[in-house]
Amino acid sequence: MALEHAILVSLLEKPGSGYELARRFERSIGYFWTATHQQIYRVLKRMETAGMLAVREVPQQGRPDKKEYSVAGPGRAALSQWLHEPIEPESLRHDLAVKIRGAAFDDPAALIDEVERHRQVHSDRLAHYLAGELRDFTGPEAAAAPPDAGQELQHVVLRGGIAYERMTIAWLDDVLVTVHRLGASRPRT
């Protein structure tokens, strides 16, 4: 997927400024597709020049006017074309897994701190996802109105992220049990 597609999806969900778009990447879509603020602004400019985005100046009190981006016809057509094209399943590239395999040639217990750090990051991300799910999809405010197709599709992606984090935490727990056992059984020199 190109950053352009992630930007088009986000702007179709809600038009916004480059700053607002970057914040959305930090908060939601960025968990599945990351980009720096500089990358986002560079691609916005390119997409604007290509006619994929419409831009309007929004006056602000006490601050410079901001540009609000929305998807123009050519941008919608580009997203539609991409949605109908097949994509290759993603290959997993996992540095920690290579480190774990490499520990067979060193001290497996030396990985404990690193695996625990990864586990904490995934636990924090899971907590963030679950809080977002409660806020946006399963809590009392969300239950007040039936979800539209966009909300249902956002929720199914979020559920995939939740399942991934739970699976990763379970795997890291298994790794920890294994490296603790191997570290305890390793002969002392």
mmCIF file of C-alpha atoms in Angstrom:
data_model
loop_
_atom_site.group_PDB
_atom_site.id
_atom_site.type_symbol
_atom_site.label_atom_id
_atom_site.label_comp_id
_atom_site.label_asym_id
_atom_site.label_seq_id
_atom_site.Cartn_x
_atom_site.Cartn_y
_atom_site.Cartn_z
ATOM 1 C CA MET A 1 0.000 0.000 0.000
ATOM 2 C CA ALA A 2 1.230 3.449 -0.756
ATOM 3 C CA LEU A 3 0.941 6.287 1.715
ATOM 4 C CA GLU A 4 -1.385 7.943 -0.800
ATOM 5 C CA HIS A 5 -4.008 5.250 -0.217
ATOM 6 C CA ALA A 6 -3.866 5.627 3.563
ATOM 7 C CA ILE A 7 -4.242 9.403 3.171
ATOM 8 C CA LEU A 8 -7.189 9.003 0.791
ATOM 9 C CA VAL A 9 -8.958 6.658 3.221
ATOM 10 C CA SER A 10 -8.379 9.007 6.140
ATOM 11 C CA LEU A 11 -9.556 12.081 4.218
ATOM 12 C CA LEU A 12 -12.650 10.281 2.941
ATOM 13 C CA GLU A 13 -13.493 9.451 6.529
ATOM 14 C CA LYS A 14 -13.061 13.114 7.460
ATOM 15 C CA PRO A 15 -11.447 16.040 5.606
ATOM 16 C CA GLY A 16 -8.730 17.848 7.527
ATOM 17 C CA SER A 17 -5.496 19.778 7.601
ATOM 18 C CA GLY A 18 -2.073 18.210 7.282
ATOM 19 C CA TYR A 19 -1.645 18.560 11.040
ATOM 20 C CA GLU A 20 -4.998 16.881 11.744
ATOM 21 C CA LEU A 21 -4.134 14.101 9.315
ATOM 22 C CA ALA A 22 -0.774 13.523 11.010
ATOM 23 C CA ARG A 23 -2.571 13.319 14.381
ATOM 24 C CA ARG A 24 -4.969 10.704 12.955
ATOM 25 C CA PHE A 25 -1.971 8.681 11.811
ATOM 26 C CA GLU A 26 -0.606 8.807 15.349
ATOM 27 C CA ARG A 27 -3.957 7.828 16.834
ATOM 28 C CA SER A 28 -5.543 5.219 14.602
ATOM 29 C CA ILE A 29 -4.530 4.421 11.037
ATOM 30 C CA GLY A 30 -0.887 4.797 12.012
ATOM 31 C CA TYR A 31 -0.976 1.525 13.897
ATOM 32 C CA PHE A 32 -1.400 -0.183 10.544
ATOM 33 C CA TRP A 33 0.481 2.244 8.295
ATOM 34 C CA THR A 34 3.084 4.614 9.673
ATOM 35 C CA ALA A 35 4.396 7.852 8.237
ATOM 36 C CA THR A 36 6.263 10.847 9.576
ATOM 37 C CA HIS A 37 4.755 14.333 9.514
ATOM 38 C CA GLN A 38 7.250 15.271 6.792
ATOM 39 C CA GLN A 39 6.220 12.306 4.628
ATOM 40 C CA ILE A 40 2.540 13.166 5.035
ATOM 41 C CA TYR A 41 3.042 16.817 4.064
ATOM 42 C CA ARG A 42 5.239 15.876 1.081
ATOM 43 C CA VAL A 43 2.643 13.387 -0.218
ATOM 44 C CA LEU A 44 -0.231 15.843 0.388
ATOM 45 C CA LYS A 45 1.543 18.410 -1.795
ATOM 46 C CA ARG A 46 2.155 15.825 -4.534
ATOM 47 C CA MET A 47 -1.478 14.646 -4.389
ATOM 48 C CA GLU A 48 -2.743 18.235 -4.485
ATOM 49 C CA THR A 49 -0.579 18.955 -7.544
ATOM 50 C CA ALA A 50 -1.900 15.780 -9.229
ATOM 51 C CA GLY A 51 -5.498 16.927 -8.656
ATOM 52 C CA MET A 52 -6.319 14.068 -6.294
ATOM 53 C CA LEU A 53 -7.157 16.441 -3.439
ATOM 54 C CA ALA A 54 -9.242 19.567 -3.144
ATOM 55 C CA VAL A 55 -7.886 22.227 -0.800
ATOM 56 C CA ARG A 56 -9.666 25.121 0.842
ATOM 57 C CA GLU A 57 -8.223 27.832 3.030
ATOM 58 C CA VAL A 58 -9.806 27.939 6.475
ATOM 59 C CA PRO A 59 -9.399 31.241 8.344
ATOM 60 C CA GLN A 60 -8.256 30.988 11.963
ATOM 61 C CA GLN A 61 -8.287 33.615 14.690
ATOM 62 C CA GLY A 62 -4.822 34.715 15.779
ATOM 63 C CA ARG A 63 -3.094 32.097 13.623
ATOM 64 C CA PRO A 64 -2.309 31.707 9.940
ATOM 65 C CA ASP A 65 -5.057 30.237 7.769
ATOM 66 C CA LYS A 66 -4.912 26.472 7.471
ATOM 67 C CA LYS A 67 -5.367 24.258 4.433
ATOM 68 C CA GLU A 68 -8.171 21.724 4.726
ATOM 69 C CA TYR A 69 -7.811 18.772 2.380
ATOM 70 C CA SER A 70 -10.594 16.619 0.974
ATOM 71 C CA VAL A 71 -10.614 13.955 -1.712
ATOM 72 C CA ALA A 72 -11.329 15.131 -5.264
ATOM 73 C CA GLY A 73 -12.732 12.963 -8.059
ATOM 74 C CA PRO A 74 -9.338 11.730 -9.336
ATOM 75 C CA GLY A 75 -8.360 10.749 -5.784
ATOM 76 C CA ARG A 76 -11.558 8.788 -5.309
ATOM 77 C CA ALA A 77 -10.968 7.071 -8.682
ATOM 78 C CA ALA A 78 -7.372 6.184 -7.690
ATOM 79 C CA LEU A 79 -8.581 4.658 -4.415
ATOM 80 C CA SER A 80 -11.318 2.736 -6.205
ATOM 81 C CA GLN A 81 -8.832 1.358 -8.728
ATOM 82 C CA TRP A 82 -6.469 0.296 -5.931
ATOM 83 C CA LEU A 83 -9.318 -1.363 -3.974
ATOM 84 C CA HIS A 84 -10.078 -3.551 -6.998
ATOM 85 C CA GLU A 85 -6.464 -4.637 -7.585
ATOM 86 C CA PRO A 86 -5.064 -7.747 -5.908
ATOM 87 C CA ILE A 87 -2.274 -7.267 -3.379
ATOM 88 C CA GLU A 88 0.279 -9.791 -2.188
ATOM 89 C CA PRO A 89 -0.086 -11.160 1.339
ATOM 90 C CA GLU A 90 2.444 -9.495 3.595
ATOM 91 C CA SER A 91 5.598 -11.303 4.559
ATOM 92 C CA LEU A 92 6.537 -11.220 8.188
ATOM 93 C CA ARG A 93 9.896 -9.627 8.860
ATOM 94 C CA HIS A 94 10.575 -9.926 12.542
ATOM 95 C CA ASP A 95 13.939 -8.888 13.984
ATOM 96 C CA LEU A 96 13.110 -10.253 17.430
ATOM 97 C CA ALA A 97 12.412 -13.713 15.993
ATOM 98 C CA VAL A 98 15.865 -13.737 14.377
ATOM 99 C CA LYS A 99 17.413 -12.678 17.699
ATOM 100 C CA ILE A 100 15.584 -15.492 19.465
ATOM 101 C CA ARG A 101 16.907 -18.044 16.987
ATOM 102 C CA GLY A 102 20.373 -16.541 17.280
ATOM 103 C CA ALA A 103 20.282 -16.966 21.062
ATOM 104 C CA ALA A 104 20.974 -20.671 20.480
ATOM 105 C CA PHE A 105 24.555 -19.566 19.826
ATOM 106 C CA ASP A 106 24.856 -17.445 22.955
ATOM 107 C CA ASP A 107 22.937 -17.165 26.230
ATOM 108 C CA PRO A 108 19.151 -17.420 25.687
ATOM 109 C CA ALA A 109 18.536 -15.800 29.082
ATOM 110 C CA ALA A 110 20.271 -12.657 27.787
ATOM 111 C CA LEU A 111 17.078 -11.974 25.771
ATOM 112 C CA ILE A 112 14.753 -11.830 28.779
ATOM 113 C CA ASP A 113 14.883 -8.043 29.205
ATOM 114 C CA GLU A 114 14.377 -7.459 25.479
ATOM 115 C CA VAL A 115 11.438 -9.876 25.252
ATOM 116 C CA GLU A 116 9.868 -8.311 28.357
ATOM 117 C CA ARG A 117 10.259 -4.857 26.802
ATOM 118 C CA HIS A 118 8.517 -6.021 23.621
ATOM 119 C CA ARG A 119 5.781 -7.626 25.696
ATOM 120 C CA GLN A 120 5.193 -4.331 27.521
ATOM 121 C CA VAL A 121 4.954 -2.390 24.243
ATOM 122 C CA HIS A 122 2.385 -4.858 22.898
ATOM 123 C CA SER A 123 0.464 -4.844 26.194
ATOM 124 C CA ASP A 124 0.318 -1.037 26.103
ATOM 125 C CA ARG A 125 -0.850 -1.081 22.488
ATOM 126 C CA LEU A 126 -3.520 -3.670 23.312
ATOM 127 C CA ALA A 127 -4.771 -1.505 26.185
ATOM 128 C CA HIS A 128 -4.911 1.485 23.816
ATOM 129 C CA TYR A 129 -6.847 -0.528 21.213
ATOM 130 C CA LEU A 130 -9.294 -1.831 23.821
ATOM 131 C CA ALA A 131 -9.876 1.686 25.180
ATOM 132 C CA GLY A 132 -10.515 2.927 21.637
ATOM 133 C CA GLU A 133 -12.900 0.060 20.994
ATOM 134 C CA LEU A 134 -14.850 0.889 24.148
ATOM 135 C CA ARG A 135 -14.902 4.597 23.323
ATOM 136 C CA ASP A 136 -15.802 4.271 19.644
ATOM 137 C CA PHE A 137 -17.621 0.961 19.183
ATOM 138 C CA THR A 138 -18.829 -0.917 22.253
ATOM 139 C CA GLY A 139 -19.367 1.706 24.960
ATOM 140 C CA PRO A 140 -22.664 3.341 25.895
ATOM 141 C CA GLU A 141 -22.243 6.311 23.519
ATOM 142 C CA ALA A 142 -21.447 4.063 20.565
ATOM 143 C CA ALA A 143 -24.433 1.825 21.298
ATOM 144 C CA ALA A 144 -26.822 4.793 21.003
ATOM 145 C CA ALA A 145 -26.790 4.718 17.192
ATOM 146 C CA PRO A 146 -26.389 1.772 14.811
ATOM 147 C CA PRO A 147 -22.991 1.806 13.068
ATOM 148 C CA ASP A 148 -22.706 2.704 9.406
ATOM 149 C CA ALA A 149 -20.581 0.703 6.944
ATOM 150 C CA GLY A 150 -17.527 2.885 7.553
ATOM 151 C CA GLN A 151 -17.724 2.384 11.309
ATOM 152 C CA GLU A 152 -18.209 -1.359 10.932
ATOM 153 C CA LEU A 153 -15.153 -1.598 8.675
ATOM 154 C CA GLN A 154 -13.089 0.537 11.081
ATOM 155 C CA HIS A 155 -14.153 -1.769 13.900
ATOM 156 C CA VAL A 156 -13.237 -4.953 12.045
ATOM 157 C CA VAL A 157 -9.746 -3.537 11.384
ATOM 158 C CA LEU A 158 -9.447 -2.619 15.057
ATOM 159 C CA ARG A 159 -10.556 -6.129 16.056
ATOM 160 C CA GLY A 160 -7.773 -7.467 13.828
ATOM 161 C CA GLY A 161 -5.284 -5.264 15.677
ATOM 162 C CA ILE A 162 -6.631 -6.489 19.022
ATOM 163 C CA ALA A 163 -6.338 -10.125 17.917
ATOM 164 C CA TYR A 164 -2.790 -9.510 16.640
ATOM 165 C CA GLU A 165 -1.674 -7.913 19.917
ATOM 166 C CA ARG A 166 -3.224 -10.727 21.960
ATOM 167 C CA MET A 167 -1.508 -13.334 19.771
ATOM 168 C CA THR A 168 1.828 -11.514 20.018
ATOM 169 C CA ILE A 169 1.594 -11.256 23.815
ATOM 170 C CA ALA A 170 0.805 -14.982 24.055
ATOM 171 C CA TRP A 171 3.794 -15.770 21.828
ATOM 172 C CA LEU A 172 6.094 -13.511 23.883
ATOM 173 C CA ASP A 173 4.886 -15.268 27.053
ATOM 174 C CA ASP A 174 5.850 -18.575 25.415
ATOM 175 C CA VAL A 175 9.263 -17.146 24.473
ATOM 176 C CA LEU A 176 9.814 -15.982 28.065
ATOM 177 C CA VAL A 177 8.960 -19.421 29.477
ATOM 178 C CA THR A 178 11.349 -20.990 26.971
ATOM 179 C CA VAL A 179 14.301 -18.656 27.569
ATOM 180 C CA HIS A 180 13.853 -18.878 31.358
ATOM 181 C CA ARG A 181 13.879 -22.681 31.126
ATOM 182 C CA LEU A 182 16.894 -22.713 28.823
ATOM 183 C CA GLY A 183 18.728 -20.195 30.980
ATOM 184 C CA ALA A 184 18.094 -22.283 34.102
ATOM 185 C CA SER A 185 19.293 -25.484 32.424
ATOM 186 C CA ARG A 186 22.416 -23.939 30.907
ATOM 187 C CA PRO A 187 25.606 -25.157 32.590
ATOM 188 C CA ARG A 188 27.488 -22.453 34.499
ATOM 189 C CA THR A 189 31.064 -21.895 33.368
#
